[in-house]
Amino acid sequence: MNDKNSLDTLSDAMLLEEVKRRFDQKNQTLEEMVFLTKKLYDLNEKLKEHDSIKGEFLSLIKNVFNNPLSSLLNLSSMMQKNQDSPKTQTLKELMDTELRKLDFQLNNIFTAAEIEAGEIANYWSEVNLEQLLAEVCEGFSALVVDKALSWDISCQEGMKVVSDAKKLHTILANLLSNACEYSFRGNTIRIRIETQDEFFTIAISNRGDVIEKGFKQELFSRFKKLSKRTKAREGVDGLGLGLSIVKALVESLDGEVDYCSSKEVTTFTLKLALQDKSKAEALMSESANEFMFDDAVMKEF
């Protein structure tokens, strides 16, 4: 009799244990389903955002290239009709401005593609920062005149560093483009270049609407325009690539970029490592060897 009760008790206990085990198993399965559902939801949201960004980017591409191309075609037609007119010089200047805009945007697209493909090797050379800065500023002369802006540049005369000249040109062009576009009319853009122990800094400041604090995390992301800097600047040209390109190129040069924006003044600061001159000399030596090799090969033919 006692044995029978023991068996009944054991059977109940085993039954309860099995029910509990299956309940826990189903509970775990439900948790996994909830987790997977959330993952799928997040992925779907990212895909939606991707499609939205893609659509916006294509729209921007259309506007950025169609507008200046249409302008160039119209200007060309006008020049043909007024070849001997005093207006011809003005038309040439307008064409030059539109061509510079196209060149700037195309360079950004090509650079972004190279960054995406991981093709951003450094080509070291001795760079005269004063000359490079003057060249970049010259590219924005029409915009500076149009908005009655001025430059205030502080850079040691003939200052030279070892860096990648093309990358520095692209970095400065994008930062100065933003400074010009977002500056209040009639203001001064200040540029400060200094060297310290193992690095040099470039600070670019302009007076304009400040960048919202909550925008800092995404400011250097691709396709993020500075339109949040001010609601009144929806017409500012650009693809939203500039600052993401700046960040990628600066980091490839062993540097960092940051900004501060308050009381109508926004300053972007670059901190770049000072490279050893031997890097530039090694590249020059390698280029010379390649030239001699190519010359020798050509003589054989």
Tab-separated table of N, CA and C in Angstrom, residues 111-214:
chain	number	residue	atom	x	y	z
A	111	THR	N	35.619	61.132	-54.032
A	111	THR	CA	36.328	60.887	-52.774
A	111	THR	C	35.521	59.969	-51.867
A	112	ALA	N	34.197	60.199	-51.794
A	112	ALA	CA	33.331	59.342	-50.977
A	112	ALA	C	33.371	57.902	-51.480
A	113	ALA	N	33.405	57.730	-52.799
A	113	ALA	CA	33.481	56.383	-53.381
A	113	ALA	C	34.807	55.710	-53.026
A	114	GLU	N	35.899	56.475	-53.061
A	114	GLU	CA	37.214	55.930	-52.708
A	114	GLU	C	37.269	55.532	-51.237
A	115	ILE	N	36.660	56.344	-50.392
A	115	ILE	CA	36.617	56.036	-48.957
A	115	ILE	C	35.823	54.756	-48.726
A	116	GLU	N	34.679	54.652	-49.391
A	116	GLU	CA	33.834	53.464	-49.260
A	116	GLU	C	34.569	52.209	-49.714
A	117	ALA	N	35.410	52.349	-50.747
A	117	ALA	CA	36.159	51.209	-51.281
A	117	ALA	C	37.467	50.962	-50.530
A	118	GLY	N	37.780	51.830	-49.559
A	118	GLY	CA	39.012	51.683	-48.783
A	118	GLY	C	40.252	52.095	-49.549
A	119	GLU	N	40.061	52.912	-50.600
A	119	GLU	CA	41.184	53.325	-51.440
A	119	GLU	C	41.627	54.741	-51.083
A	120	ILE	N	42.111	54.916	-49.854
A	120	ILE	CA	42.514	56.257	-49.412
A	120	ILE	C	43.934	56.230	-48.839
A	121	ALA	N	44.853	55.636	-49.589
A	121	ALA	CA	46.249	55.603	-49.163
A	121	ALA	C	46.796	57.030	-49.103
A	122	ASN	N	47.790	57.249	-48.244
A	122	ASN	CA	48.403	58.567	-48.105
A	122	ASN	C	49.590	58.712	-49.052
A	123	TYR	N	49.669	59.865	-49.713
A	123	TYR	CA	50.799	60.187	-50.579
A	123	TYR	C	51.502	61.397	-49.972
A	124	TRP	N	52.528	61.111	-49.179
A	124	TRP	CA	53.190	62.153	-48.396
A	124	TRP	C	54.049	63.052	-49.274
A	125	SER	N	54.012	64.332	-48.962
A	125	SER	CA	54.887	65.302	-49.618
A	125	SER	C	54.992	66.523	-48.713
A	126	GLU	N	55.947	67.372	-48.994
A	126	GLU	CA	56.079	68.604	-48.214
A	126	GLU	C	55.081	69.618	-48.760
A	127	VAL	N	54.185	70.077	-47.891
A	127	VAL	CA	53.084	70.951	-48.312
A	127	VAL	C	53.263	72.341	-47.715
A	128	ASN	N	53.217	73.353	-48.572
A	128	ASN	CA	53.244	74.735	-48.119
A	128	ASN	C	51.802	75.120	-47.763
A	129	LEU	N	51.506	75.161	-46.461
A	129	LEU	CA	50.127	75.398	-46.017
A	129	LEU	C	49.612	76.776	-46.410
A	130	GLU	N	50.501	77.768	-46.404
A	130	GLU	CA	50.082	79.120	-46.772
A	130	GLU	C	49.619	79.153	-48.228
A	131	GLN	N	50.374	78.537	-49.111
A	131	GLN	CA	50.005	78.504	-50.529
A	131	GLN	C	48.747	77.666	-50.758
A	132	LEU	N	48.678	76.506	-50.086
A	132	LEU	CA	47.521	75.627	-50.248
A	132	LEU	C	46.246	76.336	-49.806
A	133	LEU	N	46.305	77.013	-48.677
A	133	LEU	CA	45.130	77.722	-48.158
A	133	LEU	C	44.706	78.835	-49.108
A	134	ALA	N	45.674	79.553	-49.656
A	134	ALA	CA	45.362	80.629	-50.601
A	134	ALA	C	44.671	80.069	-51.841
A	135	GLU	N	45.134	78.905	-52.295
A	135	GLU	CA	44.537	78.257	-53.473
A	135	GLU	C	43.093	77.840	-53.203
A	136	VAL	N	42.851	77.275	-52.013
A	136	VAL	CA	41.498	76.840	-51.671
A	136	VAL	C	40.577	78.053	-51.526
A	137	CYS	N	41.043	79.085	-50.863
A	137	CYS	CA	40.232	80.298	-50.677
A	137	CYS	C	39.858	80.919	-52.019
A	138	GLU	N	40.792	80.880	-52.969
A	138	GLU	CA	40.547	81.449	-54.292
A	138	GLU	C	39.345	80.787	-54.967
A	139	GLY	N	39.142	79.506	-54.687
A	139	GLY	CA	38.024	78.769	-55.272
A	139	GLY	C	36.664	79.256	-54.810
A	140	PHE	N	36.637	80.010	-53.705
A	140	PHE	CA	35.359	80.513	-53.176
A	140	PHE	C	35.241	82.025	-53.331
A	141	SER	N	36.074	82.607	-54.179
A	141	SER	CA	36.096	84.064	-54.339
A	141	SER	C	34.747	84.623	-54.779
A	142	ALA	N	34.070	83.906	-55.702
A	142	ALA	CA	32.768	84.400	-56.190
A	142	ALA	C	31.739	84.403	-55.070
A	143	LEU	N	31.708	83.340	-54.261
A	143	LEU	CA	30.754	83.253	-53.152
A	143	LEU	C	31.069	84.305	-52.098
A	144	VAL	N	32.361	84.530	-51.852
A	144	VAL	CA	32.785	85.534	-50.870
A	144	VAL	C	32.324	86.922	-51.298
A	145	VAL	N	32.489	87.236	-52.581
A	145	VAL	CA	32.048	88.537	-53.101
A	145	VAL	C	30.526	88.648	-53.033
A	146	ASP	N	29.843	87.574	-53.432
A	146	ASP	CA	28.383	87.571	-53.459
A	146	ASP	C	27.780	87.817	-52.078
A	147	LYS	N	28.413	87.288	-51.027
A	147	LYS	CA	27.872	87.448	-49.674
A	147	LYS	C	28.612	88.514	-48.867
A	148	ALA	N	29.503	89.255	-49.547
A	148	ALA	CA	30.276	90.325	-48.894
A	148	ALA	C	31.047	89.802	-47.687
A	149	LEU	N	31.650	88.622	-47.843
A	149	LEU	CA	32.433	88.023	-46.771
A	149	LEU	C	33.892	88.466	-46.882
A	150	SER	N	34.663	88.159	-45.852
A	150	SER	CA	36.096	88.459	-45.885
A	150	SER	C	36.852	87.378	-45.120
A	151	TRP	N	38.139	87.265	-45.407
A	151	TRP	CA	38.991	86.276	-44.740
A	151	TRP	C	39.860	86.957	-43.687
A	152	ASP	N	40.062	86.279	-42.586
A	152	ASP	CA	41.037	86.698	-41.567
A	152	ASP	C	41.919	85.476	-41.303
A	153	ILE	N	43.097	85.464	-41.931
A	153	ILE	CA	43.954	84.273	-41.914
A	153	ILE	C	45.197	84.498	-41.068
A	154	SER	N	45.453	83.560	-40.180
A	154	SER	CA	46.665	83.587	-39.366
A	154	SER	C	47.448	82.311	-39.631
A	155	CYS	N	48.527	82.459	-40.389
A	155	CYS	CA	49.362	81.312	-40.742
A	155	CYS	C	50.796	81.803	-40.920
A	156	GLN	N	51.718	81.110	-40.332
A	156	GLN	CA	53.119	81.487	-40.449
A	156	GLN	C	53.544	81.514	-41.916
A	157	GLU	N	54.227	82.575	-42.323
A	157	GLU	CA	54.635	82.720	-43.720
A	157	GLU	C	55.510	81.548	-44.161
A	158	GLY	N	55.129	80.934	-45.269
A	158	GLY	CA	55.918	79.830	-45.809
A	158	GLY	C	55.865	78.560	-44.975
A	159	MET	N	54.881	78.448	-44.101
A	159	MET	CA	54.777	77.286	-43.209
A	159	MET	C	54.607	75.997	-44.009
A	160	LYS	N	55.461	74.999	-43.725
A	160	LYS	CA	55.414	73.728	-44.441
A	160	LYS	C	55.268	72.557	-43.481
A	161	VAL	N	54.509	71.550	-43.918
A	161	VAL	CA	54.357	70.315	-43.148
A	161	VAL	C	54.398	69.150	-44.136
A	162	VAL	N	54.678	67.969	-43.621
A	162	VAL	CA	54.610	66.760	-44.448
A	162	VAL	C	53.214	66.180	-44.300
A	163	SER	N	52.491	66.123	-45.404
A	163	SER	CA	51.131	65.601	-45.371
A	163	SER	C	50.735	65.168	-46.775
A	164	ASP	N	49.458	64.851	-46.942
A	164	ASP	CA	48.912	64.510	-48.251
A	164	ASP	C	48.215	65.761	-48.781
A	165	ALA	N	48.815	66.411	-49.780
A	165	ALA	CA	48.320	67.694	-50.273
A	165	ALA	C	46.893	67.605	-50.806
A	166	LYS	N	46.589	66.542	-51.548
A	166	LYS	CA	45.249	66.407	-52.132
A	166	LYS	C	44.196	66.258	-51.048
A	167	LYS	N	44.506	65.443	-50.016
A	167	LYS	CA	43.550	65.268	-48.924
A	167	LYS	C	43.341	66.564	-48.165
A	168	LEU	N	44.433	67.273	-47.883
A	168	LEU	CA	44.312	68.544	-47.167
A	168	LEU	C	43.475	69.533	-47.969
A	169	HIS	N	43.670	69.554	-49.280
A	169	HIS	CA	42.896	70.450	-50.147
A	169	HIS	C	41.404	70.125	-50.034
A	170	THR	N	41.067	68.832	-50.095
A	170	THR	CA	39.660	68.415	-50.012
A	170	THR	C	39.068	68.744	-48.646
A	171	ILE	N	39.836	68.512	-47.592
A	171	ILE	CA	39.377	68.807	-46.227
A	171	ILE	C	39.081	70.303	-46.076
A	172	LEU	N	40.046	71.135	-46.461
A	172	LEU	CA	39.881	72.580	-46.328
A	172	LEU	C	38.738	73.094	-47.209
A	173	ALA	N	38.629	72.552	-48.418
A	173	ALA	CA	37.575	72.998	-49.335
A	173	ALA	C	36.194	72.752	-48.745
A	174	ASN	N	35.993	71.597	-48.128
A	174	ASN	CA	34.687	71.286	-47.547
A	174	ASN	C	34.387	72.144	-46.325
A	175	LEU	N	35.376	72.365	-45.480
A	175	LEU	CA	35.140	73.189	-44.287
A	175	LEU	C	34.919	74.655	-44.651
A	176	LEU	N	35.684	75.153	-45.622
A	176	LEU	CA	35.501	76.548	-46.038
A	176	LEU	C	34.198	76.729	-46.805
A	177	SER	N	33.789	75.694	-47.541
A	177	SER	CA	32.495	75.754	-48.233
A	177	SER	C	31.364	75.920	-47.227
A	178	ASN	N	31.398	75.119	-46.160
A	178	ASN	CA	30.370	75.234	-45.123
A	178	ASN	C	30.421	76.601	-44.445
A	179	ALA	N	31.651	77.053	-44.160
A	179	ALA	CA	31.802	78.349	-43.484
A	179	ALA	C	31.211	79.477	-44.330
A	180	CYS	N	31.456	79.441	-45.639
A	180	CYS	CA	30.912	80.467	-46.537
A	180	CYS	C	29.396	80.351	-46.661
A	181	GLU	N	28.926	79.122	-46.866
A	181	GLU	CA	27.488	78.916	-47.077
A	181	GLU	C	26.658	79.320	-45.869
A	182	TYR	N	27.168	79.036	-44.675
A	182	TYR	CA	26.363	79.241	-43.470
A	182	TYR	C	26.695	80.528	-42.720
A	183	SER	N	27.624	81.318	-43.245
A	183	SER	CA	27.940	82.594	-42.605
A	183	SER	C	26.855	83.624	-42.870
A	184	PHE	N	26.650	84.485	-41.883
A	184	PHE	CA	25.780	85.627	-42.114
A	184	PHE	C	26.436	86.543	-43.142
A	185	ARG	N	25.628	87.218	-43.894
A	185	ARG	CA	26.138	88.128	-44.921
A	185	ARG	C	26.997	89.224	-44.281
A	186	GLY	N	28.128	89.547	-44.937
A	186	GLY	CA	28.988	90.634	-44.484
A	186	GLY	C	29.904	90.282	-43.335
A	187	ASN	N	30.015	88.994	-43.001
A	187	ASN	CA	30.850	88.592	-41.873
A	187	ASN	C	32.236	88.122	-42.310
A	188	THR	N	33.080	87.874	-41.306
A	188	THR	CA	34.462	87.461	-41.540
A	188	THR	C	34.659	86.000	-41.150
A	189	ILE	N	35.333	85.255	-42.020
A	189	ILE	CA	35.672	83.862	-41.727
A	189	ILE	C	37.121	83.836	-41.246
A	190	ARG	N	37.326	83.309	-40.050
A	190	ARG	CA	38.655	83.305	-39.455
A	190	ARG	C	39.306	81.929	-39.559
A	191	ILE	N	40.560	81.915	-39.998
A	191	ILE	CA	41.318	80.667	-40.153
A	191	ILE	C	42.623	80.795	-39.380
A	192	ARG	N	42.854	79.854	-38.478
A	192	ARG	CA	44.075	79.864	-37.664
A	192	ARG	C	44.822	78.543	-37.848
A	193	ILE	N	46.102	78.638	-38.246
A	193	ILE	CA	46.933	77.447	-38.407
A	193	ILE	C	48.146	77.574	-37.497
A	194	GLU	N	48.324	76.601	-36.622
A	194	GLU	CA	49.423	76.627	-35.657
A	194	GLU	C	50.080	75.258	-35.561
A	195	THR	N	51.348	75.256	-35.173
A	195	THR	CA	52.046	73.990	-34.918
A	195	THR	C	52.367	73.882	-33.437
A	196	GLN	N	52.304	72.648	-32.932
A	196	GLN	CA	52.686	72.367	-31.560
A	196	GLN	C	53.721	71.237	-31.584
A	197	ASP	N	53.919	70.575	-30.468
A	197	ASP	CA	55.004	69.604	-30.378
A	197	ASP	C	54.985	68.547	-31.478
A	198	GLU	N	53.908	67.774	-31.548
A	198	GLU	CA	53.868	66.657	-32.488
A	198	GLU	C	52.687	66.730	-33.450
A	199	PHE	N	52.052	67.886	-33.514
A	199	PHE	CA	50.910	68.019	-34.422
A	199	PHE	C	50.708	69.481	-34.807
A	200	PHE	N	49.870	69.700	-35.804
A	200	PHE	CA	49.484	71.068	-36.163
A	200	PHE	C	47.969	71.157	-36.182
A	201	THR	N	47.441	72.332	-35.913
A	201	THR	CA	45.987	72.523	-35.833
A	201	THR	C	45.525	73.549	-36.856
A	202	ILE	N	44.325	73.325	-37.358
A	202	ILE	CA	43.668	74.278	-38.259
A	202	ILE	C	42.279	74.538	-37.684
A	203	ALA	N	41.999	75.796	-37.356
A	203	ALA	CA	40.697	76.176	-36.794
A	203	ALA	C	40.004	77.146	-37.753
A	204	ILE	N	38.775	76.833	-38.127
A	204	ILE	CA	38.005	77.662	-39.059
A	204	ILE	C	36.717	78.093	-38.369
A	205	SER	N	36.539	79.408	-38.227
A	205	SER	CA	35.376	79.947	-37.503
A	205	SER	C	34.550	80.854	-38.394
A	206	ASN	N	33.241	80.821	-38.187
A	206	ASN	CA	32.352	81.737	-38.896
A	206	ASN	C	31.178	82.116	-37.995
A	207	ARG	N	30.614	83.279	-38.277
A	207	ARG	CA	29.431	83.732	-37.547
A	207	ARG	C	28.194	83.358	-38.354
A	208	GLY	N	27.280	82.648	-37.716
A	208	GLY	CA	26.062	82.208	-38.378
A	208	GLY	C	25.192	81.485	-37.369
A	209	ASP	N	24.129	80.874	-37.850
A	209	ASP	CA	23.265	80.111	-36.947
A	209	ASP	C	24.041	78.927	-36.375
A	210	VAL	N	23.856	78.671	-35.089
A	210	VAL	CA	24.604	77.603	-34.425
A	210	VAL	C	24.045	76.231	-34.791
A	211	ILE	N	24.874	75.213	-34.630
A	211	ILE	CA	24.463	73.832	-34.859
A	211	ILE	C	23.821	73.317	-33.571
A	212	GLU	N	22.653	72.716	-33.686
A	212	GLU	CA	21.955	72.204	-32.509
A	212	GLU	C	22.799	71.153	-31.794
A	213	LYS	N	22.784	71.180	-30.456
A	213	LYS	CA	23.585	70.251	-29.663
A	213	LYS	C	23.220	68.791	-29.936
A	214	GLY	N	21.948	68.519	-30.116
A	214	GLY	CA	21.504	67.144	-30.335
A	214	GLY	C	21.906	66.578	-31.692
